[in-house]
Amino acid sequence: MIATLSDPAIETKKKRSAVKAKRPAYHEPVLMEETMSFLAPAPGKLIVDGTLGGGGHTEALLTRGARVIGIDQDPAALSFGGRRVADFGDKFQAVRGTFANASELLDQIGVTQIDGALLDLGVSSHQLDTPERGFSFQSDGPLDMRLDPDGPITAASLVNTMSGEQLERIFREYGEEPAARKVAVKIARDRMVKPFITTLELAEAVESIIPRRSGTHPATRIFQALRIAVNRELDALEEGLEQLTSRLAPGGVFAVITFHSLEDRIVKTFFKHRCTEWLDRPEWPEPRRNPDYVFQALTRKPVIAGAAEQRRNPRSRSAKLRAVKRLALK
Ligand SMILES: C[S@@+](CC[C@H](N)C(=O)[O-])C[C@H]1O[C@@H](n2cnc3c(N)ncnc32)[C@H](O)[C@@H]1O
């Protein structure tokens, strides 16, 4: 029988492929194969994905036979990611919270040791592309930027209540923005007339100070800085690295994907110190054993996306993956 356009079989097929085609729209995971090659998921292994997001990495870990605990502080990510891997049943467990509290979260579900940990930092494309979340300077939404929608601080509260000096420091430290001072002065002046409420109000104020030049929007660094401050992202990263390291079994791998230099510096320093067996200082008569020595480096330099991935997924261009393996020392 020749199928007609309204054939239910074709319609179902079309719907399925539309769902499939839509999938990456939530978030396209970066450095997938590279991440899997380090974490080496397999039956019998338990891996913590501390940044579940759209569940792309988690799905790949489960497909290769590992059990996965997926942590995210965003309930929208937990419900999307959770639905995506529903077919894996009790091999997957979703946990709401921040990876900065990984130890407590794992205690609550009775897990003492894990065989791998993954952090794929930052925001998902879905969070970025949802105007109501307030992460984007491209579309109008409330100046929010909370990864955890129940979190105590919004970007608007920072922008409207911090002193000009505090804002300047945030823009300089977290955004590495050369015009930090000028933007902070502009904000402090404008908000006396009317508080900042929306993303575009802030983006326009920044653009009046930093003219558009290359491809990047002038507000990129200011928005990055505010997001980091709202979510205390750098503190959370340091805490999460400590806590997940303490749960790794000997042979367990820790893989971290970062998207800007501030994050990468923290991960690099944290791993480097723990991969160093002996410490030496000019004032010491001889080198001393490093009590924090627990890792073997798996990446001497960060792994970056290949040309094909960078073409396919522009977000991957700033991704850096570092990985270490827990030694059987203590
Ligand atoms: C880049 S996305 C992860 C994408 C995911 N690997 C995938 O394949 O779809 C980052 C996710 O981490 C979450 N996140 C960021 N910081 C977090 C934290 N401190 N604790 C828990 N989740 C966090 C965000 O809410 C977001 O969903």
CSV table of C-alpha atoms and ligand atoms in Angstrom, one decimal:
chain,number,residue,atom,x,y,z
A,1,MET,CA,0.0,0.0,0.0
A,2,ILE,CA,1.3,3.4,-0.9
A,3,ALA,CA,1.4,5.7,2.1
A,4,THR,CA,-0.5,9.0,1.9
A,5,LEU,CA,0.6,12.3,3.5
A,6,SER,CA,-1.9,11.8,6.4
A,7,ASP,CA,-0.9,8.2,7.0
A,8,PRO,CA,-0.8,7.8,10.8
A,9,ALA,CA,2.5,5.7,10.5
A,10,ILE,CA,4.2,8.6,8.7
A,11,GLU,CA,2.7,11.1,11.1
A,12,THR,CA,4.1,9.1,14.1
A,13,LYS,CA,7.5,8.8,12.4
A,14,LYS,CA,7.5,12.6,11.7
A,15,LYS,CA,6.6,13.3,15.3
A,16,ARG,CA,9.4,11.0,16.5
A,17,SER,CA,12.0,12.5,14.3
A,18,ALA,CA,10.8,16.0,15.3
A,19,VAL,CA,11.3,15.1,19.0
A,20,LYS,CA,14.7,13.7,18.1
A,21,ALA,CA,15.6,16.7,16.1
A,22,LYS,CA,14.5,18.9,19.0
A,23,ARG,CA,16.6,17.1,21.5
A,24,PRO,CA,19.9,18.9,21.1
A,25,ALA,CA,17.9,22.2,21.4
A,26,TYR,CA,17.9,21.7,25.2
A,27,HIS,CA,21.6,21.4,25.3
A,28,GLU,CA,24.2,19.9,23.1
A,29,PRO,CA,26.9,18.2,25.3
A,30,VAL,CA,30.5,19.1,24.6
A,31,LEU,CA,33.6,16.9,24.4
A,32,MET,CA,31.4,13.8,24.7
A,33,GLU,CA,33.8,11.1,23.4
A,34,GLU,CA,36.8,12.6,25.2
A,35,THR,CA,34.8,12.7,28.5
A,36,MET,CA,33.7,9.1,28.1
A,37,SER,CA,37.2,7.9,27.3
A,38,PHE,CA,38.4,9.3,30.6
A,39,LEU,CA,35.5,8.3,32.8
A,40,ALA,CA,35.4,4.8,31.1
A,41,PRO,CA,31.8,4.0,32.2
A,42,ALA,CA,31.1,0.3,32.5
A,43,PRO,CA,28.7,-2.0,34.4
A,44,GLY,CA,29.5,-2.0,38.1
A,45,LYS,CA,30.7,1.6,38.2
A,46,LEU,CA,28.8,4.4,40.0
A,47,ILE,CA,29.4,7.9,38.5
A,48,VAL,CA,28.2,11.2,39.8
A,49,ASP,CA,27.2,13.7,37.1
A,50,GLY,CA,27.3,16.9,39.2
A,51,THR,CA,25.8,19.0,36.4
A,52,LEU,CA,23.0,16.9,35.0
A,53,GLY,CA,21.6,19.7,32.7
A,54,GLY,CA,19.9,18.2,29.7
A,55,GLY,CA,21.2,14.7,30.6
A,56,GLY,CA,23.4,14.3,27.5
A,57,HIS,CA,26.6,13.1,29.3
A,58,THR,CA,24.5,11.1,31.8
A,59,GLU,CA,22.7,9.3,29.0
A,60,ALA,CA,26.0,8.3,27.4
A,61,LEU,CA,27.3,7.1,30.8
A,62,LEU,CA,24.2,5.0,31.3
A,63,THR,CA,24.3,3.6,27.8
A,64,ARG,CA,27.7,2.3,28.5
A,65,GLY,CA,26.5,0.4,31.5
A,66,ALA,CA,27.4,2.6,34.5
A,67,ARG,CA,25.0,3.7,37.2
A,68,VAL,CA,24.6,7.5,37.5
A,69,ILE,CA,23.6,9.9,40.2
A,70,GLY,CA,22.6,13.2,38.5
A,71,ILE,CA,22.8,16.4,40.5
A,72,ASP,CA,21.5,19.7,39.4
A,73,GLN,CA,20.2,22.8,41.3
A,74,ASP,CA,17.7,23.6,38.6
A,75,PRO,CA,14.5,21.6,38.9
A,76,ALA,CA,13.8,22.2,35.1
A,77,ALA,CA,17.1,20.4,34.3
A,78,LEU,CA,16.3,17.6,36.7
A,79,SER,CA,12.9,17.0,35.2
A,80,PHE,CA,14.1,17.2,31.6
A,81,GLY,CA,17.3,15.2,32.2
A,82,GLY,CA,15.4,12.7,34.3
A,83,ARG,CA,12.8,12.1,31.6
A,84,ARG,CA,15.5,11.6,29.0
A,85,VAL,CA,17.0,8.7,30.8
A,86,ALA,CA,13.8,7.3,32.3
A,87,ASP,CA,14.3,4.0,30.4
A,88,PHE,CA,17.3,3.2,32.5
A,89,GLY,CA,15.1,2.8,35.6
A,90,ASP,CA,16.9,2.6,38.9
A,91,LYS,CA,20.3,2.8,37.3
A,92,PHE,CA,19.8,6.6,37.4
A,93,GLN,CA,19.0,8.7,40.4
A,94,ALA,CA,18.3,12.4,40.3
A,95,VAL,CA,19.2,14.6,43.2
A,96,ARG,CA,18.4,18.3,43.5
A,97,GLY,CA,21.0,20.5,45.1
A,98,THR,CA,24.4,22.1,44.5
A,99,PHE,CA,27.5,20.0,43.8
A,100,ALA,CA,29.1,22.2,46.4
A,101,ASN,CA,27.2,20.1,48.9
A,102,ALA,CA,28.0,16.8,47.2
A,103,SER,CA,29.0,15.0,50.4
A,104,GLU,CA,25.8,15.8,52.2
A,105,LEU,CA,23.7,14.9,49.1
A,106,LEU,CA,25.5,11.6,48.8
A,107,ASP,CA,25.1,10.9,52.5
A,108,GLN,CA,21.4,11.5,52.2
A,109,ILE,CA,21.1,8.7,49.7
A,110,GLY,CA,23.5,6.4,51.5
A,111,VAL,CA,26.4,6.6,49.0
A,112,THR,CA,29.9,6.6,50.5
A,113,GLN,CA,32.2,6.0,47.5
A,114,ILE,CA,32.0,6.7,43.7
A,115,ASP,CA,34.0,5.5,40.7
A,116,GLY,CA,33.8,8.7,38.8
A,117,ALA,CA,32.7,12.3,38.9
A,118,LEU,CA,31.9,14.8,36.1
A,119,LEU,CA,31.4,18.5,36.3
A,120,ASP,CA,30.3,20.3,33.0
A,121,LEU,CA,30.2,23.8,34.4
A,122,GLY,CA,28.1,26.8,33.6
A,123,VAL,CA,24.6,27.2,32.2
A,124,SER,CA,22.9,24.9,29.7
A,125,SER,CA,21.7,26.3,26.3
A,126,HIS,CA,18.1,25.8,27.6
A,127,GLN,CA,18.8,28.1,30.6
A,128,LEU,CA,20.5,30.6,28.3
A,129,ASP,CA,17.7,30.5,25.8
A,130,THR,CA,14.8,30.9,28.3
A,131,PRO,CA,14.3,34.6,28.6
A,132,GLU,CA,12.4,34.3,32.0
A,133,ARG,CA,15.6,33.0,33.5
A,134,GLY,CA,17.4,36.3,32.8
A,135,PHE,CA,20.8,34.9,31.6
A,136,SER,CA,20.6,36.4,28.1
A,137,PHE,CA,21.4,39.9,26.9
A,138,GLN,CA,19.9,38.9,23.5
A,139,SER,CA,16.2,38.7,24.7
A,140,ASP,CA,14.3,40.6,27.3
A,141,GLY,CA,13.5,39.0,30.6
A,142,PRO,CA,13.7,39.7,34.3
A,143,LEU,CA,17.3,40.4,35.5
A,144,ASP,CA,17.4,37.1,37.5
A,145,MET,CA,20.3,34.7,36.6
A,146,ARG,CA,19.7,32.2,39.4
A,147,LEU,CA,20.6,28.6,38.5
A,148,ASP,CA,18.5,27.6,41.5
A,149,PRO,CA,15.2,29.5,41.1
A,150,ASP,CA,14.8,29.4,44.9
A,151,GLY,CA,18.2,31.0,45.5
A,152,PRO,CA,18.4,34.1,47.7
A,153,ILE,CA,20.0,36.6,45.3
A,154,THR,CA,19.0,37.8,41.9
A,155,ALA,CA,21.1,39.8,39.4
A,156,ALA,CA,18.6,42.7,39.9
A,157,SER,CA,19.2,42.7,43.6
A,158,LEU,CA,23.0,43.0,43.1
A,159,VAL,CA,22.8,45.6,40.4
A,160,ASN,CA,20.3,47.8,42.3
A,161,THR,CA,21.8,47.5,45.8
A,162,MET,CA,25.6,47.0,45.7
A,163,SER,CA,27.8,50.0,45.9
A,164,GLY,CA,29.5,51.3,42.7
A,165,GLU,CA,32.8,50.0,44.1
A,166,GLN,CA,31.4,46.5,44.8
A,167,LEU,CA,30.0,46.3,41.3
A,168,GLU,CA,33.2,47.5,39.8
A,169,ARG,CA,35.1,44.7,41.7
A,170,ILE,CA,32.7,42.1,40.5
A,171,PHE,CA,32.9,43.2,36.9
A,172,ARG,CA,36.7,43.3,37.1
A,173,GLU,CA,37.3,40.0,39.0
A,174,TYR,CA,34.5,37.8,37.5
A,175,GLY,CA,34.2,39.4,34.1
A,176,GLU,CA,37.8,40.6,33.5
A,177,GLU,CA,36.1,43.6,32.0
A,178,PRO,CA,38.5,46.5,31.3
A,179,ALA,CA,35.7,49.1,31.4
A,180,ALA,CA,34.5,47.8,34.8
A,181,ARG,CA,34.7,51.2,36.5
A,182,LYS,CA,32.8,53.1,33.8
A,183,VAL,CA,30.0,50.5,33.7
A,184,ALA,CA,29.7,50.5,37.5
A,185,VAL,CA,29.5,54.3,37.5
A,186,LYS,CA,26.8,54.3,34.7
A,187,ILE,CA,24.7,51.7,36.6
A,188,ALA,CA,25.0,53.6,39.9
A,189,ARG,CA,23.9,56.8,38.2
A,190,ASP,CA,21.0,55.3,36.1
A,191,ARG,CA,19.5,53.4,39.0
A,192,MET,CA,18.9,56.6,40.9
A,193,VAL,CA,16.3,57.5,38.3
A,194,LYS,CA,14.9,54.0,37.9
A,195,PRO,CA,16.0,50.6,39.2
A,196,PHE,CA,17.2,48.0,36.6
A,197,ILE,CA,14.5,45.4,36.1
A,198,THR,CA,15.2,43.6,32.8
A,199,THR,CA,18.1,42.1,31.0
A,200,LEU,CA,17.8,44.4,28.0
A,201,GLU,CA,17.8,47.5,30.3
A,202,LEU,CA,21.1,46.5,31.6
A,203,ALA,CA,22.5,45.3,28.2
A,204,GLU,CA,21.6,48.7,26.7
A,205,ALA,CA,23.2,50.6,29.6
A,206,VAL,CA,26.4,48.6,29.1
A,207,GLU,CA,26.3,49.1,25.3
A,208,SER,CA,26.1,52.9,25.8
A,209,ILE,CA,29.5,52.6,27.6
A,210,ILE,CA,31.2,49.8,25.6
A,211,PRO,CA,30.6,50.2,21.9
A,212,ARG,CA,30.0,47.1,19.8
A,213,ARG,CA,33.1,46.1,18.0
A,214,SER,CA,33.8,42.5,17.1
A,215,GLY,CA,31.4,39.6,17.2
A,216,THR,CA,31.0,39.5,20.9
A,217,HIS,CA,28.2,41.5,22.5
A,218,PRO,CA,29.6,44.3,24.8
A,219,ALA,CA,27.6,43.0,27.7
A,220,THR,CA,29.0,39.5,27.5
A,221,ARG,CA,31.6,40.0,30.3
A,222,ILE,CA,29.3,42.0,32.6
A,223,PHE,CA,26.6,39.3,32.3
A,224,GLN,CA,29.2,36.6,33.0
A,225,ALA,CA,30.4,38.5,36.1
A,226,LEU,CA,26.9,38.9,37.5
A,227,ARG,CA,26.0,35.2,36.9
A,228,ILE,CA,29.1,34.1,38.7
A,229,ALA,CA,28.3,36.5,41.6
A,230,VAL,CA,24.6,35.5,41.8
A,231,ASN,CA,25.4,31.8,42.0
A,232,ARG,CA,28.7,32.1,43.9
A,233,GLU,CA,30.0,29.9,41.1
A,234,LEU,CA,33.7,30.0,41.9
A,235,ASP,CA,33.2,29.1,45.6
A,236,ALA,CA,30.8,26.3,44.6
A,237,LEU,CA,33.5,25.0,42.2
A,238,GLU,CA,36.2,24.9,44.9
A,239,GLU,CA,33.8,23.2,47.4
A,240,GLY,CA,32.6,20.7,44.8
A,241,LEU,CA,36.1,19.7,43.8
A,242,GLU,CA,37.0,19.1,47.4
A,243,GLN,CA,33.8,17.1,48.2
A,244,LEU,CA,33.8,14.9,45.2
A,245,THR,CA,37.5,14.2,45.5
A,246,SER,CA,36.9,12.9,49.0
A,247,ARG,CA,34.3,10.4,47.7
A,248,LEU,CA,36.3,9.0,44.8
A,249,ALA,CA,37.4,5.3,45.2
A,250,PRO,CA,41.0,4.4,44.2
A,251,GLY,CA,41.1,4.3,40.4
A,252,GLY,CA,38.1,6.7,40.2
A,253,VAL,CA,38.3,9.5,37.6
A,254,PHE,CA,37.4,13.1,38.1
A,255,ALA,CA,36.6,15.0,34.8
A,256,VAL,CA,35.8,18.7,34.7
A,257,ILE,CA,34.8,20.8,31.7
A,258,THR,CA,35.2,24.6,32.1
A,259,PHE,CA,34.2,27.5,29.9
A,260,HIS,CA,36.2,30.5,31.0
A,261,SER,CA,39.6,31.2,32.4
A,262,LEU,CA,38.5,31.8,36.0
A,263,GLU,CA,37.0,28.3,36.3
A,264,ASP,CA,39.8,26.7,34.5
A,265,ARG,CA,42.4,28.3,36.7
A,266,ILE,CA,40.7,26.9,39.8
A,267,VAL,CA,40.5,23.4,38.4
A,268,LYS,CA,44.1,23.5,37.1
A,269,THR,CA,45.4,24.7,40.5
A,270,PHE,CA,43.3,22.2,42.5
A,271,PHE,CA,44.4,19.2,40.3
A,272,LYS,CA,48.0,20.3,40.0
A,273,HIS,CA,48.5,20.5,43.8
A,274,ARG,CA,46.9,17.1,44.3
A,275,CYS,CA,49.1,15.5,41.5
A,276,THR,CA,52.3,16.7,43.2
A,277,GLU,CA,54.0,14.1,45.4
A,278,TRP,CA,56.7,16.3,46.9
A,279,LEU,CA,56.6,19.9,47.9
A,280,ASP,CA,59.7,22.1,48.3
A,281,ARG,CA,60.3,25.5,49.7
A,282,PRO,CA,63.5,27.5,50.0
A,283,GLU,CA,63.1,27.7,53.8
A,284,TRP,CA,62.8,23.9,54.1
A,285,PRO,CA,66.0,21.8,54.5
A,286,GLU,CA,64.5,19.1,52.3
A,287,PRO,CA,61.4,18.4,50.2
A,288,ARG,CA,58.3,17.2,52.1
A,289,ARG,CA,55.7,14.8,51.1
A,290,ASN,CA,52.5,16.5,50.0
A,291,PRO,CA,49.7,15.4,52.3
A,292,ASP,CA,47.1,16.3,49.6
A,293,TYR,CA,48.8,14.1,47.0
A,294,VAL,CA,45.9,11.9,45.8
A,295,PHE,CA,45.8,12.1,42.0
A,296,GLN,CA,47.6,11.1,38.9
A,297,ALA,CA,47.1,13.5,36.0
A,298,LEU,CA,45.3,12.1,32.9
A,299,THR,CA,45.6,15.4,30.9
A,300,ARG,CA,48.8,17.3,30.9
A,301,LYS,CA,47.2,20.1,29.0
A,302,PRO,CA,43.4,20.6,28.8
A,303,VAL,CA,41.6,18.8,26.1
A,304,ILE,CA,39.7,21.0,23.7
A,305,ALA,CA,37.1,20.3,21.0
A,306,GLY,CA,38.2,19.3,17.6
A,307,ALA,CA,37.6,21.4,14.5
A,308,ALA,CA,34.4,19.5,13.5
A,309,GLU,CA,32.8,19.9,17.0
A,310,GLN,CA,33.8,23.6,17.1
A,311,ARG,CA,32.0,24.1,13.7
A,312,ARG,CA,29.0,22.1,14.8
A,313,ASN,CA,28.6,23.5,18.3
A,314,PRO,CA,30.1,27.0,18.8
A,315,ARG,CA,29.7,26.7,22.5
A,316,SER,CA,32.4,24.0,22.5
A,317,ARG,CA,35.0,26.6,21.3
A,318,SER,CA,35.7,27.7,24.9
A,319,ALA,CA,35.4,24.3,26.5
A,320,LYS,CA,38.4,22.8,28.3
A,321,LEU,CA,38.5,19.3,29.8
A,322,ARG,CA,40.8,18.3,32.6
A,323,ALA,CA,40.9,14.8,34.1
A,324,VAL,CA,42.7,13.1,37.0
A,325,LYS,CA,42.6,9.6,38.5
A,326,ARG,CA,42.5,8.8,42.2
A,327,LEU,CA,45.6,6.9,43.4
A,328,ALA,CA,45.4,4.1,45.9
A,329,LEU,CA,47.3,6.0,48.6
A,330,LYS,CA,45.0,6.8,51.5
B,1,LIG,C1,26.5,23.0,30.9
B,1,LIG,S1,25.1,22.4,31.7
B,1,LIG,C2,25.4,20.6,31.8
B,1,LIG,C3,25.0,19.9,30.6
B,1,LIG,C4,25.0,18.4,30.6
B,1,LIG,N1,26.4,17.9,30.8
B,1,LIG,C5,24.4,17.8,29.4
B,1,LIG,O1,25.0,16.9,28.8
B,1,LIG,O2,23.2,18.2,29.1
B,1,LIG,C6,25.3,22.8,33.4
B,1,LIG,C7,24.3,22.4,34.3
B,1,LIG,O3,24.9,22.5,35.6
B,1,LIG,C8,24.0,23.0,36.5
B,1,LIG,N2,24.8,23.6,37.6
B,1,LIG,C9,25.6,24.7,37.6
B,1,LIG,N3,26.2,24.9,38.7
B,1,LIG,C10,25.7,23.9,39.6
B,1,LIG,C11,26.0,23.6,40.9
B,1,LIG,N4,26.8,24.3,41.7
B,1,LIG,N5,25.3,22.5,41.4
B,1,LIG,C12,24.5,21.8,40.7
B,1,LIG,N6,24.2,22.1,39.4
B,1,LIG,C13,24.8,23.1,38.8
B,1,LIG,C14,23.2,24.0,35.8
B,1,LIG,O4,21.9,24.2,36.4
B,1,LIG,C15,23.1,23.3,34.4
B,1,LIG,O5,21.9,22.6,34.3
